[in-house]
Every structure is written in structure tokens, then in C-alpha cells.
Short mmCIF file of C-alpha atoms and ligand atoms in Angstrom, two decimals:
data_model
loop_
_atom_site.label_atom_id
_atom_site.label_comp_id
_atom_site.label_asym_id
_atom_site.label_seq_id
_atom_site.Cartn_x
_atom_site.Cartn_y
_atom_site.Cartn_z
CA UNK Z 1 148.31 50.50 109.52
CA UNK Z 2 147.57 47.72 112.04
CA UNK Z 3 144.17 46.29 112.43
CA UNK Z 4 142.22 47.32 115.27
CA UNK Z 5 141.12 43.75 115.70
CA UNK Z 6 143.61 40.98 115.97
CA UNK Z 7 144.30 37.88 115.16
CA UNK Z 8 144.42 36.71 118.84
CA UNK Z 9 140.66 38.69 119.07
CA UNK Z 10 140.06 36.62 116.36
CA UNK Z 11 140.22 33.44 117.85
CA UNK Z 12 139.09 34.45 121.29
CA UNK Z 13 135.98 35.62 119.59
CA UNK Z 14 135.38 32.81 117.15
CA UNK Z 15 135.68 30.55 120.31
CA UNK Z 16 133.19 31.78 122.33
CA UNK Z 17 130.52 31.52 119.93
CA UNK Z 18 131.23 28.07 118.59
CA UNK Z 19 131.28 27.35 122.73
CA UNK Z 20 127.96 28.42 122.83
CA UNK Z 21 126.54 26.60 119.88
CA UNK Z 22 127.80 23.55 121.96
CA UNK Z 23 126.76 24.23 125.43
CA UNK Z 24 124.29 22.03 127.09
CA UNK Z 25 120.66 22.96 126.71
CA UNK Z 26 119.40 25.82 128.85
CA UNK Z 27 119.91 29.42 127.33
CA UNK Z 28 117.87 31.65 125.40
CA UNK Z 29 117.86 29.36 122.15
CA UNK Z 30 117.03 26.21 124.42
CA UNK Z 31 113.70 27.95 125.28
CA UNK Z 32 112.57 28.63 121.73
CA UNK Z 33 112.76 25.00 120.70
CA UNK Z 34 111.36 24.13 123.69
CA UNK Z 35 108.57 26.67 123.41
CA UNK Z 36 107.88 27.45 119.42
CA UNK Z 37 104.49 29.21 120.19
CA UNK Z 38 105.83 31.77 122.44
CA UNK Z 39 105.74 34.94 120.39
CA UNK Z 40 108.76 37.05 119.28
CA UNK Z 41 107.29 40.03 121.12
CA UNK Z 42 108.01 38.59 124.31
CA UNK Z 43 111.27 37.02 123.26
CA UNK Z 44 110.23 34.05 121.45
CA UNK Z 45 111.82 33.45 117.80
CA UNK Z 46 110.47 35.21 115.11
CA UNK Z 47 107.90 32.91 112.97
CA UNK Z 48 108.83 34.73 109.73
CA UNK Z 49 112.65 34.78 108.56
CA UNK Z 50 112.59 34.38 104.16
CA UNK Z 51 112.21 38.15 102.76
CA UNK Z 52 110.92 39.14 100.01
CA UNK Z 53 112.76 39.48 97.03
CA UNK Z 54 113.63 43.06 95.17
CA UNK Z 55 110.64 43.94 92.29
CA UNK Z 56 111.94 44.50 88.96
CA UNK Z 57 109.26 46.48 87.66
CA UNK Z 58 110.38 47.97 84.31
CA UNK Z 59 113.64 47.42 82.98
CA UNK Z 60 115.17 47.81 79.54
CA UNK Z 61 112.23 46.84 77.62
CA UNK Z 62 110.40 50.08 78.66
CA UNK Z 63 113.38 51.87 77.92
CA UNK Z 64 113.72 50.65 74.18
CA UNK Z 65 109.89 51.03 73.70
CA UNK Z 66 109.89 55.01 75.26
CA UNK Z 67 113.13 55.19 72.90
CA UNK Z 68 111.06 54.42 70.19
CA UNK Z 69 108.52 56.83 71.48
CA UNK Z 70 111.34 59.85 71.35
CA UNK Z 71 112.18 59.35 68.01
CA UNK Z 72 108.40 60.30 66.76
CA UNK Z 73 107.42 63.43 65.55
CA UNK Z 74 104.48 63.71 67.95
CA UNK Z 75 104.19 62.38 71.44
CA UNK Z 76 99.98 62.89 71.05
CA UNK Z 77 97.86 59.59 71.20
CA UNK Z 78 95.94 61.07 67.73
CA UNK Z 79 97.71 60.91 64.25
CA UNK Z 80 95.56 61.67 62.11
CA UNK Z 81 92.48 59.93 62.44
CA UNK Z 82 93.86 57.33 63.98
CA UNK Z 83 95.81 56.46 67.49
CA UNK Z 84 99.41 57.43 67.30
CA UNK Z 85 102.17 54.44 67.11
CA UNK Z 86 102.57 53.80 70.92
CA UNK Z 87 98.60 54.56 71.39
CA UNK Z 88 97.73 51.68 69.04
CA UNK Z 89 100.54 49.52 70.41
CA UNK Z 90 98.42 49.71 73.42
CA UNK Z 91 95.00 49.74 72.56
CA UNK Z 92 96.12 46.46 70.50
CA UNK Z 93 97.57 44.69 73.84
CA UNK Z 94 94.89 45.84 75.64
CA UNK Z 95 92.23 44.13 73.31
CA UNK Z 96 94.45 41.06 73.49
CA UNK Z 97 93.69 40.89 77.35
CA UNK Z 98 90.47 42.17 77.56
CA UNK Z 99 88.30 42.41 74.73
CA UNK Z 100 86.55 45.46 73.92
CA UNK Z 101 85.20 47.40 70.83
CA UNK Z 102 86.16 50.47 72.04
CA UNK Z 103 88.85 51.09 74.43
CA UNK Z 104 90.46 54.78 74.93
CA UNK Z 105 93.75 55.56 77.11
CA UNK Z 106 93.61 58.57 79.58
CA UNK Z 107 94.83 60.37 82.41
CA UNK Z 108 93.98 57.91 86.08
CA UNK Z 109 92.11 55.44 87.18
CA UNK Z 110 89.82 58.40 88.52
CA UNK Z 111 89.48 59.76 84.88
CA UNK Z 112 88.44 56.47 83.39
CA UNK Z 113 85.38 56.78 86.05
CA UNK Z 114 84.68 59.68 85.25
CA UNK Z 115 84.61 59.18 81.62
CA UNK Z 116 82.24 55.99 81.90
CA UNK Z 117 79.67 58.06 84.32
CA UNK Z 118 79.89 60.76 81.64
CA UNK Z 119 79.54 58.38 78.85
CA UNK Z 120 76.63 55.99 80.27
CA UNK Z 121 74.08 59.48 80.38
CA UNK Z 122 74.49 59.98 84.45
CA UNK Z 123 73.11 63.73 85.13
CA UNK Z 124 71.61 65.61 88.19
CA UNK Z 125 69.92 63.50 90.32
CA UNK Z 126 70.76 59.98 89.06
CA UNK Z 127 71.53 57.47 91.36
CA UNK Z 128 74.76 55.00 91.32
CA UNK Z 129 74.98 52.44 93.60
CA UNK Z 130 78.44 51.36 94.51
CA UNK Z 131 80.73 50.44 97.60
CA UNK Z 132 81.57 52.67 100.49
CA UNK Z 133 85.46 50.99 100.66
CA UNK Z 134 86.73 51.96 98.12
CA UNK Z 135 89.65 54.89 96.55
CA UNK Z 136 87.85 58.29 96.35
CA UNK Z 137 88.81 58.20 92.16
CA UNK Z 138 85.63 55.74 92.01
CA UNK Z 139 83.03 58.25 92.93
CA UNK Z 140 84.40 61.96 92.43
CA UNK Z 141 83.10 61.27 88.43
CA UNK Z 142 80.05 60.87 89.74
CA UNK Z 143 79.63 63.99 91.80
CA UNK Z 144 81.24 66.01 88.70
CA UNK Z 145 78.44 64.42 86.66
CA UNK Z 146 75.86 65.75 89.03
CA UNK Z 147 75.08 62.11 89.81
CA UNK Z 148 74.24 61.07 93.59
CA UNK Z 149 76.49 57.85 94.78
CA UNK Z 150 74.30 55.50 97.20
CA UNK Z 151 76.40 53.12 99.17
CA UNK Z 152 75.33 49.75 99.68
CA UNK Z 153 76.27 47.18 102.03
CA UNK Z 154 79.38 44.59 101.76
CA UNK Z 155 79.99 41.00 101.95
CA UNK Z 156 81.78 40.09 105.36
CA UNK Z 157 84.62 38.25 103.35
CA UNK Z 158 84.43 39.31 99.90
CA UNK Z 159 84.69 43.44 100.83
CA UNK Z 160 82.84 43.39 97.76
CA UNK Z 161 79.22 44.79 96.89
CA UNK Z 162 76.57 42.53 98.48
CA UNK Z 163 74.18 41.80 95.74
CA UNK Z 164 71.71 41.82 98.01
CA UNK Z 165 72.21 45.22 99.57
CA UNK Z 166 72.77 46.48 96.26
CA UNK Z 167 69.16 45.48 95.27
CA UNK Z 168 67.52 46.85 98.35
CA UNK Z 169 69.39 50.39 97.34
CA UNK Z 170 67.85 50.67 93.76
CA UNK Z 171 65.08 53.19 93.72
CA UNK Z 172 63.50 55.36 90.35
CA UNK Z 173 66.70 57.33 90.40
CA UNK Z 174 68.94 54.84 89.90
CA UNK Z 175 70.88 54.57 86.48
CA UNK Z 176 74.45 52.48 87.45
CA UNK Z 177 76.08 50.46 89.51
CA UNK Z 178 80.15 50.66 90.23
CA UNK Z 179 81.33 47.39 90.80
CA UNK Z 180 84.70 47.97 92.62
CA UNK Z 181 87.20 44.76 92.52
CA UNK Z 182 88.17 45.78 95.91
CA UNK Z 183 91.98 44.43 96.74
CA UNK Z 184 91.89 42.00 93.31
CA UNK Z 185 89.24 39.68 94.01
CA UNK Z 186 86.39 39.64 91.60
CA UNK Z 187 83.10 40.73 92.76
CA UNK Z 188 80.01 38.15 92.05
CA UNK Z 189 79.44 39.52 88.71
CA UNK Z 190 76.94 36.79 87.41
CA UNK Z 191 74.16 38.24 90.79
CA UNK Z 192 75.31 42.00 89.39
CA UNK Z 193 74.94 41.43 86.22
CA UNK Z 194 71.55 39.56 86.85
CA UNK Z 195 70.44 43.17 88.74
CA UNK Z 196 71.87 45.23 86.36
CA UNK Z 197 69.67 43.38 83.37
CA UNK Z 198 66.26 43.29 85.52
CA UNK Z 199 66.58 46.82 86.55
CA UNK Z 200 67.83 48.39 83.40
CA UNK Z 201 70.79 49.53 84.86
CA UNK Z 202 74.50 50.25 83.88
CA UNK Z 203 77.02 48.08 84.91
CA UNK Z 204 80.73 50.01 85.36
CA UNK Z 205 83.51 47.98 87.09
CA UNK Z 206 85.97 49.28 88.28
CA UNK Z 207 89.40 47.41 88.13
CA UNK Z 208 91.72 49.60 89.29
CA UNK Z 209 93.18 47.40 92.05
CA UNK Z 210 92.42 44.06 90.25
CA UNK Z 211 94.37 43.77 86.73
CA UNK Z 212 94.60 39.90 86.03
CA UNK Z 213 91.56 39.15 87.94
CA UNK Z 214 89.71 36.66 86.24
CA UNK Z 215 85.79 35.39 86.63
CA UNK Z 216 85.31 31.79 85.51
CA UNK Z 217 88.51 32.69 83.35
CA UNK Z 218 87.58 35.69 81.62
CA UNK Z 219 89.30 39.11 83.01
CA UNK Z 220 87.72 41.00 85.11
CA UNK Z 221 86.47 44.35 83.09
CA UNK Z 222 84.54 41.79 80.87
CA UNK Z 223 81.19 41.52 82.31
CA UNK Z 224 80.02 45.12 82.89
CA UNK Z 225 78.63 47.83 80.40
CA UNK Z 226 82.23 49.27 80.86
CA UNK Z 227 85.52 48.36 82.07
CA UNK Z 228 87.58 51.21 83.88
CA UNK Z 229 91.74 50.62 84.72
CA UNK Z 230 94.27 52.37 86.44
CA UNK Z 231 97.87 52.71 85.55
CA UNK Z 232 98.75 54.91 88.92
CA UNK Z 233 102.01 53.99 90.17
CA UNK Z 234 101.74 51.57 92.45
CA UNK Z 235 99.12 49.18 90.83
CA UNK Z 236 100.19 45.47 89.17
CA UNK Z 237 101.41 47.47 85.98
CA UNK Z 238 101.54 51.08 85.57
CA UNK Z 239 102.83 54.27 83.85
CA UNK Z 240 103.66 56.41 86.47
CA UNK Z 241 99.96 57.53 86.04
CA UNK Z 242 97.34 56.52 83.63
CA UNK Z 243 93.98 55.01 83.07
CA UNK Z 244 91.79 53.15 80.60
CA UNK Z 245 88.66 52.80 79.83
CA UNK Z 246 86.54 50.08 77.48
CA UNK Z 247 83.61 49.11 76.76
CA UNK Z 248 81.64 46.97 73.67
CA UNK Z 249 78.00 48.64 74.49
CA UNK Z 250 76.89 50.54 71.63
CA UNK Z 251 75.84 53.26 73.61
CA UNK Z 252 78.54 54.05 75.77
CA UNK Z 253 81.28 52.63 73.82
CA UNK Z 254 81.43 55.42 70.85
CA UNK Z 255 81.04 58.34 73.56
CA UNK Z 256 83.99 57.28 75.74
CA UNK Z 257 86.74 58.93 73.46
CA UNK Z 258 84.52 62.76 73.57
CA UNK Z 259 84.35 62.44 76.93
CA UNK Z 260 88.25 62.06 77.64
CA UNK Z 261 89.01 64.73 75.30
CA UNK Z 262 87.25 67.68 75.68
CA UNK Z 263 84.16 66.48 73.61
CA UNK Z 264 86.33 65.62 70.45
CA UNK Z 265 86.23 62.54 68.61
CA UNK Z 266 89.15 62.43 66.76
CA UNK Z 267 89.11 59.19 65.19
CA UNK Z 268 85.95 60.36 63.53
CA UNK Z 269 85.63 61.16 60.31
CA UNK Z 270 85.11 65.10 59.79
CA UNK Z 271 85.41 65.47 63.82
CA UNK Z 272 84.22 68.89 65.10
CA UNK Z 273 84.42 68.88 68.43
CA UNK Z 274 81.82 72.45 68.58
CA UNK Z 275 79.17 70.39 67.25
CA UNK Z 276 79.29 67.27 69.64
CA UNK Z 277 77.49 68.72 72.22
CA UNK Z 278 79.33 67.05 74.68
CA UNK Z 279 80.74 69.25 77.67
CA UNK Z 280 84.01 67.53 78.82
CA UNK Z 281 87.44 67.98 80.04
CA UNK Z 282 90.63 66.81 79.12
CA UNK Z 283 91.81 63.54 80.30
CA UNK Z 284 93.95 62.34 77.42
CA UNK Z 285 97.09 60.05 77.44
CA UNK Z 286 100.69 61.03 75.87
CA UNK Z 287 102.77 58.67 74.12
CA UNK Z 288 105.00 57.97 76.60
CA UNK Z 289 102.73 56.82 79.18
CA UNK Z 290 101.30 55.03 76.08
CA UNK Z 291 104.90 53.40 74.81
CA UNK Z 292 105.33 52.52 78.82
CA UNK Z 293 102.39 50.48 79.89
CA UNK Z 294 102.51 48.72 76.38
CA UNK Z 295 105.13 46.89 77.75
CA UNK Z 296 103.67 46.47 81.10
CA UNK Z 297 100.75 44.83 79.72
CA UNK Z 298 102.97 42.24 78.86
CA UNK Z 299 104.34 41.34 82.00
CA UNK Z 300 100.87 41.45 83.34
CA UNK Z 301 100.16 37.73 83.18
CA UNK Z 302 103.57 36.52 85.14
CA UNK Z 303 102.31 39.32 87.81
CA UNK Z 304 98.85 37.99 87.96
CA UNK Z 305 99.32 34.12 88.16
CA UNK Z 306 102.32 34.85 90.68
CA UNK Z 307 99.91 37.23 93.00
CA UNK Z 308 97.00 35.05 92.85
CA UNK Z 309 99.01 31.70 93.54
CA UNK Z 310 100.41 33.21 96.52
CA UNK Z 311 97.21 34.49 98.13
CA UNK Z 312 95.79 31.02 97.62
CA UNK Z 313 98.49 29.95 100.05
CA UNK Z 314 98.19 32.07 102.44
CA UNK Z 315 94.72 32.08 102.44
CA UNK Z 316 95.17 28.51 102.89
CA UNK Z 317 97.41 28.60 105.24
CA UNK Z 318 94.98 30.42 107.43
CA UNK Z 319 91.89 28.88 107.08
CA UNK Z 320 90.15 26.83 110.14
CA UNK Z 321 91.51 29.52 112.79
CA UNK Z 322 88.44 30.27 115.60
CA UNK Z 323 89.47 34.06 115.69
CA UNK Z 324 90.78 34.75 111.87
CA UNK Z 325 88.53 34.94 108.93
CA UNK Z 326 90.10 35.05 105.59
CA UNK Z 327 89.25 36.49 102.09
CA UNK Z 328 86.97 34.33 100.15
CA UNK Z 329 87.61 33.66 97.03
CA UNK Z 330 85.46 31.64 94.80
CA UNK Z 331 87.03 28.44 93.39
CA UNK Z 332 86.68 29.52 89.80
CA UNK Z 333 87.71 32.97 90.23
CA UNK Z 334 91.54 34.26 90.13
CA UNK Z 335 92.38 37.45 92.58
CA UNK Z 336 95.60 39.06 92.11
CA UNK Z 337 95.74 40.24 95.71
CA UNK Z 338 96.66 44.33 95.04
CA UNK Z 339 97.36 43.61 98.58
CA UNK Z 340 96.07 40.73 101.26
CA UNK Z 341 93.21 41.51 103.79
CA UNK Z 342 91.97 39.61 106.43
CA UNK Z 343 89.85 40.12 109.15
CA UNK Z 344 90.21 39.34 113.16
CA UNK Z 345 86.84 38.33 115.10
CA UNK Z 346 87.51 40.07 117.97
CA UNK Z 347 85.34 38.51 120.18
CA UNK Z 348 87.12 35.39 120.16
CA UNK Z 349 90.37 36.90 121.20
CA UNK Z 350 91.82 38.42 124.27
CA UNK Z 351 93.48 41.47 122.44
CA UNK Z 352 92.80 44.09 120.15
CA UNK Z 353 93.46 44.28 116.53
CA UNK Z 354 96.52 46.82 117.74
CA UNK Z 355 98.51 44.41 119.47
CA UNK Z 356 97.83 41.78 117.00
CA UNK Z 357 99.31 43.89 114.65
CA UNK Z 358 102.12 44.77 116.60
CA UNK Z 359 102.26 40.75 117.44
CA UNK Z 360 102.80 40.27 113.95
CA UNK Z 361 104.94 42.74 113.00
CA UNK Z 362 106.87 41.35 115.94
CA UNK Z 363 107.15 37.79 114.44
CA UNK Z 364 108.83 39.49 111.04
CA UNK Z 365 105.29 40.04 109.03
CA UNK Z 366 105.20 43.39 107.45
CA UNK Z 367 101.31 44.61 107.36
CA UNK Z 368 98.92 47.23 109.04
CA UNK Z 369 95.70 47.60 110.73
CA UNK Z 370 92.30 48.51 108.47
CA UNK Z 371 92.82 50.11 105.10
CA UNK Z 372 90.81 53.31 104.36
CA UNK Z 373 90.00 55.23 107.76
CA UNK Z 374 86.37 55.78 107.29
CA UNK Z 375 83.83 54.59 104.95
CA UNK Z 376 83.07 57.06 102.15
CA UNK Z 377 79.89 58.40 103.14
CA UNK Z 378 81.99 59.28 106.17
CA UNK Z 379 84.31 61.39 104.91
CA UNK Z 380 83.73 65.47 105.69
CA UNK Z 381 82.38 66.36 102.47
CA UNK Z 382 79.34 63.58 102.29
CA UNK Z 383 78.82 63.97 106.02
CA UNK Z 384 78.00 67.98 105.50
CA UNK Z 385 77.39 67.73 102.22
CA UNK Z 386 79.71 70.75 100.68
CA UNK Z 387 80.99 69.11 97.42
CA UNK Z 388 80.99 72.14 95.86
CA UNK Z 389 82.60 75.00 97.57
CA UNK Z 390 80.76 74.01 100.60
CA UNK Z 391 77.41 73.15 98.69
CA UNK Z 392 75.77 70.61 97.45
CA UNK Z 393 73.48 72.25 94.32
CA UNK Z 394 71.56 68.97 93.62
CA UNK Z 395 70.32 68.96 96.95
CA UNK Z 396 69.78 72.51 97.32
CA UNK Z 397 67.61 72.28 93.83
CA UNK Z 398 65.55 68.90 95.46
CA UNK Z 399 66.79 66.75 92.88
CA UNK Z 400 67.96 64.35 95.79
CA UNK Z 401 66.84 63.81 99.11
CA UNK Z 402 69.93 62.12 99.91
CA UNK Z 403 71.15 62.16 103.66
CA UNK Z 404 74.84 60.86 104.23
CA UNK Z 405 74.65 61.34 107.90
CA UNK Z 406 71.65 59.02 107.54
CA UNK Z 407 73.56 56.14 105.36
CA UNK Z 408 75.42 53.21 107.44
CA UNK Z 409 76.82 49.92 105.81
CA UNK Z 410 77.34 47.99 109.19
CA UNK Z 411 79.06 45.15 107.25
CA UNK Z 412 81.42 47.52 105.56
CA UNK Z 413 82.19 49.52 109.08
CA UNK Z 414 83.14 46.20 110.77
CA UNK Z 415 85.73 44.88 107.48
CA UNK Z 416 87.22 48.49 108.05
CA UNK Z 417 87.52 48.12 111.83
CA UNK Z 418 88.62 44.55 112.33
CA UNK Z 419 90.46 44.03 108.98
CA UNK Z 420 94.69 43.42 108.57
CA UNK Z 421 95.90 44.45 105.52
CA UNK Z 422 99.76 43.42 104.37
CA UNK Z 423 101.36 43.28 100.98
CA UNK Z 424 101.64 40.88 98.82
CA UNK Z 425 103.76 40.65 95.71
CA UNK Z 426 105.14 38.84 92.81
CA UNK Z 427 108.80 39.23 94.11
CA UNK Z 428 107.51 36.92 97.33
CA UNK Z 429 108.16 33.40 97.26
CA UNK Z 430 106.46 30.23 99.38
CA UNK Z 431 108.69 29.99 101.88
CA UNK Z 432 108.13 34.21 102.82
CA UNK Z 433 103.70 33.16 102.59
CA UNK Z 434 103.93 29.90 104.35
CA UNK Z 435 105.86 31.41 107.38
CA UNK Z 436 103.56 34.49 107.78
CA UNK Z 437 100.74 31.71 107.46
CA UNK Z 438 102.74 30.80 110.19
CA UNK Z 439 102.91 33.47 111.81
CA UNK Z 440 99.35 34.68 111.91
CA UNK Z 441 98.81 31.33 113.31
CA UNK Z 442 100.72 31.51 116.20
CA UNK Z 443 99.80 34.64 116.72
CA UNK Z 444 95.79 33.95 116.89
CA UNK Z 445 96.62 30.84 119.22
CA UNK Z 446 98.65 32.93 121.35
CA UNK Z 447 95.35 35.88 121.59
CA UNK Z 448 92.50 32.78 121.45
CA UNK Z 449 90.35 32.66 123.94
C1 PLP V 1 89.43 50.94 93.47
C2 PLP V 1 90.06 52.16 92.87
N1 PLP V 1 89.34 52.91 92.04
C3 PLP V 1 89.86 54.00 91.47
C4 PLP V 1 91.15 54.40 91.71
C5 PLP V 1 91.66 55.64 91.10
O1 PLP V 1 92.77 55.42 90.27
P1 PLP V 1 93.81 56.59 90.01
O2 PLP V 1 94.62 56.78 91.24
O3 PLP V 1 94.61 56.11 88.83
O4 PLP V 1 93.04 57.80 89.68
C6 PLP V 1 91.95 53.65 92.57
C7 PLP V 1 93.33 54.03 92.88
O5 PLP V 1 93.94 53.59 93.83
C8 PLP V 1 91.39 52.49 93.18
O6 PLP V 1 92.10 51.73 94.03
#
């Protein structure tokens, strides 16, 4: 069979474009060097040209350790008054990272929540003061609890709880705070803890999207009453789905097993879970998960220090632009960046955050506009409150006064509204977060007014 393209196509074609690389100045490629701020959307070149790299999440490791798993006689966490093999194998790691007297495995992120809420005494009518950007998971336990969530205000480029706000919110009522990590960057523990201590209140934080994060070194998950994890899929280690929650406070700390499994406390001695008292549901961890995220954990601190070096850079690489305002990260904190966010100010530019966004995506950065649609207390449910099959008993009973069409976090609405969010991962190198530095540069001297 002869080749549809020739030899003498070959050549022809092979000659034309090494004519072209030689051809005076003047065409297309002339006017890119000549003009390197004119953006790829209107046919400049494109500021971004590395890619990332493939992520290697799980490999053979996992494999061998949910081999090991199969082989058991049991794939539950309990074995006999004690955590089953792959249980312990965790808990163990765990404690290595973040140290805790009591730490139990479970179902989410959302469950470990719910478990802590249930386990630091929150019932009708208590108050918990916690951010209104955040994943729905961090205040459903509350709700289930009977508890009322009270949104306070953020800081403009933290996204994190403003201390201050969240002091203005405390009332009688209030029993917790939920300290949410928001994207991996550590919230200003040492001002929340400081609240939490004058004001008698719990401290829960929430690390779903911040595993790594460190505070003056120490993990993030450290400072609180109780530390709360996910392992949901797409977090900086996972197990398909999972959670964890931990905490060294010798109230909550013994009541966080009952409270993930149905009111049992298996590792007690004589356990009966009818005379515990405790009304709970099941939120328990297999084996497998178990066996799965044991290994994670230990790729956890290559993830981390990879994540957080990045988003230095780019954060860097970013800073000092009139209409851009970066995350702030404190110098002795790490963030491990779940994803980046930054935030346009749209009054110094001459377009909207659409068609920066498109701008950017333009120049070869992959990312999106805002991150959650609405603030919580916007969401359908809170605005008419109808939690419950379309009520709300706690309110109907006057144990709150509560009015979510009432609350606004102004702070919080604007991060939503004017914020970028793109990825960010350990399979990214330098070169890929110095030229979408690059990129979001030219792009905000292209739209500066
Ligand atoms: C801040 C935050 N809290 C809680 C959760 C809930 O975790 P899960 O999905 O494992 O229930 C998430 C999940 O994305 C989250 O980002």
C-alpha cells in the first residue's frame, strides 16, 4: 500500500516551514515578540505553556496494604476491645501527625462534624459560631444536633473567620465555634483560641480542606477542643470517602467513639451500648478505607510541603498588582492550598471578573470564577427556614430567634463575588506557577485602569 503522503510532499512541506522560521520579521510571530503584553485572547501568545504533570495518587502500596486487609477475618474497625489491624495502623499514623488522646475513624468529613457537635454537649438552641464559606458537611451536624449555626464575618484575604466578627456574634446561647481552614490556610488560631478560653466556649476546627497545614509548625487540628478530617475523594489524601475525628479534651474526647457508632463504646470495658444514653447514628469506618488512608497518611508530608511551596510562589508572584489581591498567609504558618484563591478589586479594572477569567483561561491558566455560589445562610433552607421537612422545630418551640434572611457577612459576600479560584497541585512544577504568575500579571495590566 502506498503512502498517501510522499516523499516529494515531504520535502515541499518541510520547506515551507523552515522558510518561514527564516523569513524577515513581520508575521504573526514578529508581533508577539514585539508586543509580549498583548493577551492570547486577542491573538497574542499564550503566557502559560509548562502543564502540569499526571498525579499518582495511590499506587501499589495501597494495593499491598488493602491486600493485607482481605486476608483478615473481619473487615470491622473493632476486634475485640480494641481497633482492628488496619484501624490501629491508622489511628497510630494519625497520632504520629497530629497528636491526640483520642482519635476515632468514620464515615466523611461531614460525620466527623457531626460527631464533635454531638460530643461537645450542643442541643436545642445552642449557638455555634462559624463561617458562612464553607462545604455544607460543616454545619448539617449542627442542625441534626438541634444546635443553631450563627455566621460571622470573614477576613478580606484570609476567607477565614474574623476574630473580631466572631466576638461580636457570641451571645448566652453560644456553646462552639467551627473554625473552618478554608482552602488550606490556617485560620488565626492563637485570637480563636484566646475567645474560645474567655468565653467558655468549644473550639472545633475543621480541616477538611487543609491536611498538612501547619500553625507556627504544629498541624492544624492541634489547637482546638477537637480536630475534624476528611478523607472524601478529592482532598490531599483520601479513601474514596472517610473522616476522622480527635480530640485530647477530657470531655469530648471519651464521647467521640459513642457518638460515631450508634452510642457504643466498644473499646470499653463491659460496653453496653443500651445503657450509654447516648442517641447516635452510625458513622463507622471499614477496614479498607482504614488499610487505604494508612498509607495515604504517609505520603501526606511530600503533598503538603509540595502544595504549600508552590502557593508561596505564586502568591509571590502576584503580589504588588493595583487590581489583584492575594491570599495572605502568615509568615509562620504553612497552607497546603486545597486549591488557590485570589481576589480581583474590581474597581480598579476596566472588566469584570468574567472576562478576566476567560482572559486567563485564554493565556493557558486553568481556573474559575468564585467558589461556592451563595453564602450559607443563603442557601433555600436557612433563607425559609424548612430544615426539617419544611420546618424549623427550634424556632417554632422559641428556643431561637434566629432570622437568616436577617444575617449578612458583607466581607464574606464580596470574597465570593470577586474571588478566582484555580487548582493547585503537587504534580505542578515552578515553571507551570511562575508562568500563570505570569499570566495573571499580564492579564491585570492589560484590564488596569
Ligand atoms: C471545609 C469542609 N468541611 C467539611 C467537609 C465535608 O467533608 P465530607 O465531604 O468528607 O463529608 C468538606 C468537604 O469538602 C469541606 O471542604
Amino acid at each position: 500500500m502506498s503512502s498517501p503522503f510522499t516523499r516529494r510532499k515531504f520535502i515541499q512541506a518541510n520547506s515551507v516551514a523552515l522558510l518561514a522560521t527564516q523569513l524577515p520579521a513581520g508575521g504573526a510571530a514578529a508581533e508577539t515578540a514585539a508586543d509580549p503584553d498583548k493577551l492570547a485572547k486577542a491573538g497574542g501568545a499564550k503566557a502559560v505553556k509548562a502543564k502540569p504533570g499526571r498525579r499518582v495518587r495511590w499506587d501499589d502500596r495501597e494495593k499491598q496494604q488493602l491486600g493485607s486487609a482481605v486476608d483478615q477475618a473481619s473487615l470491622f474497625y473493632w476486634a475485640g476491645g480494641k481497633p482492628n489491624q488496619q484501624t490501629g495502623l491508622f489511628i497510630e499514623r494519625f497520632k504520629q501527625y497530629c497528636p491526640s488522646e483520642h482519635v476515632v475513624t468514620c464515615s466523611s468529613g461531614t460525620a466527623a462534624l457531626h460527631i464533635a457537635i454531638a460530643a461537645a454537649g450542643i442541643g436545642p438552641g445552642d449557638e455555634v459560631i462559624t463561617t458562612p464559606i464553607t462545604d455544607i458537611g460543616t454545619v448539617t451536624g449542627i442542625l441534626f444536633q438541634q444546635g443553631v449555626p450563627v455566621f460571622a464575618d470573614l477576613g478580606a484575604s484570609t476567607y477565614n473567620l474574623d476574630p473580631a466578627s466572631v466576638e461580636r456574634s457570641i451571645t448566652l446561647r453560644t456553646k462552639a465555634i467551627i473554625a473552618v481552614h478554608l482552602t488550606g490556610a490556617p485560620c488565626d488560631m492563637s485570637a480563636l483560641q484566646a475567645i474560645a478560653q474567655k468565653h467558655n466556649l468549644v473550639l472545633i476546627e475543621d480541616c477538611a480542606q487543609a491536611w498538612g497545614a501547619q500553625v507556627r509548625g504544629k498541624p492544624v487540628g492541634s489547637f482546638g477542643h477537637v480536630a475534624c478530617y476528611s478523607l472524601m475523594d478529592s482532598k490531599h489524601i483520601c479513601a474514596g470517602d472517610g473522616g476522622v475525628v480527635a480530640s485530647s479534651d477530657k470531655r469530648i474526647g471519651p464521647a467521640l467513639l459513642k457518638f460515631s457508632d450508634k452510642g457504643n463504646d466498644r473499646m470499653a470495658p463491659g460496653n453496653a451500648w443500651d445503657k450509654t444514653g447516648v442517641l447516635a447514628t452510625n458513622y463507622r469506618m471499614s477496614e479498607l478505607q482504614a488499610a487505604f488512608a494508612a498509607v495515604q497518611l504517609q505520603r501526606l508530608e511530600g503533598i503538603a510541603s509540595k502544595r504549600a511551596a508552590l502557593g508561596r510562589l505564586l502568591i509571590e508572584g502576584i503580589g504588588n498588582l493595583p487590581a489583584v489581591l492575594p491570599p495572605r498567609i502568615a509568615a509562620a504558618d504553612r497552607a497546603t492550598f486545597w486549591f488557590f484563591y485570589f481576589r480581583l478589586k474590581l474597581d480598579r479594572l476596566k472588566c469584570n471578573r468574567a472576562e478576566f477569567v476567560e482572559a486567563l483561561r485564554a493565556e493557558g491558566v486553568s481556573c474559575n470564577a468564585g467558589y461556592i455560589p451563595v453564602p450559607v445562610y443563603k442557601l433555600p433552607y436557612f433563607q425559609q427556614h424548612s430544615f426539617f421537612a419544611g420546618r424549623w422545630p427550634i424556632k417554632e418551640l422559641g428556643l431561637t430567634a434566629m432570622d437568616y434572611t436577617k444575617v449578612k457577612c458583607p466581607e464574606a459576600e464580596a470574597i465570593l463575588s470577586t474571588g478566582i479560584q484555580m487548582p493547585l497541585h503537587e504534580a505542578m512544577d515552578e515553571a507551570l506557577i511562575r508562568e500563570s504568575a505570569a499570566a495573571i500579571r499580564k492579564v491585570a495590566k492589560a484590564y488596569t485602569t
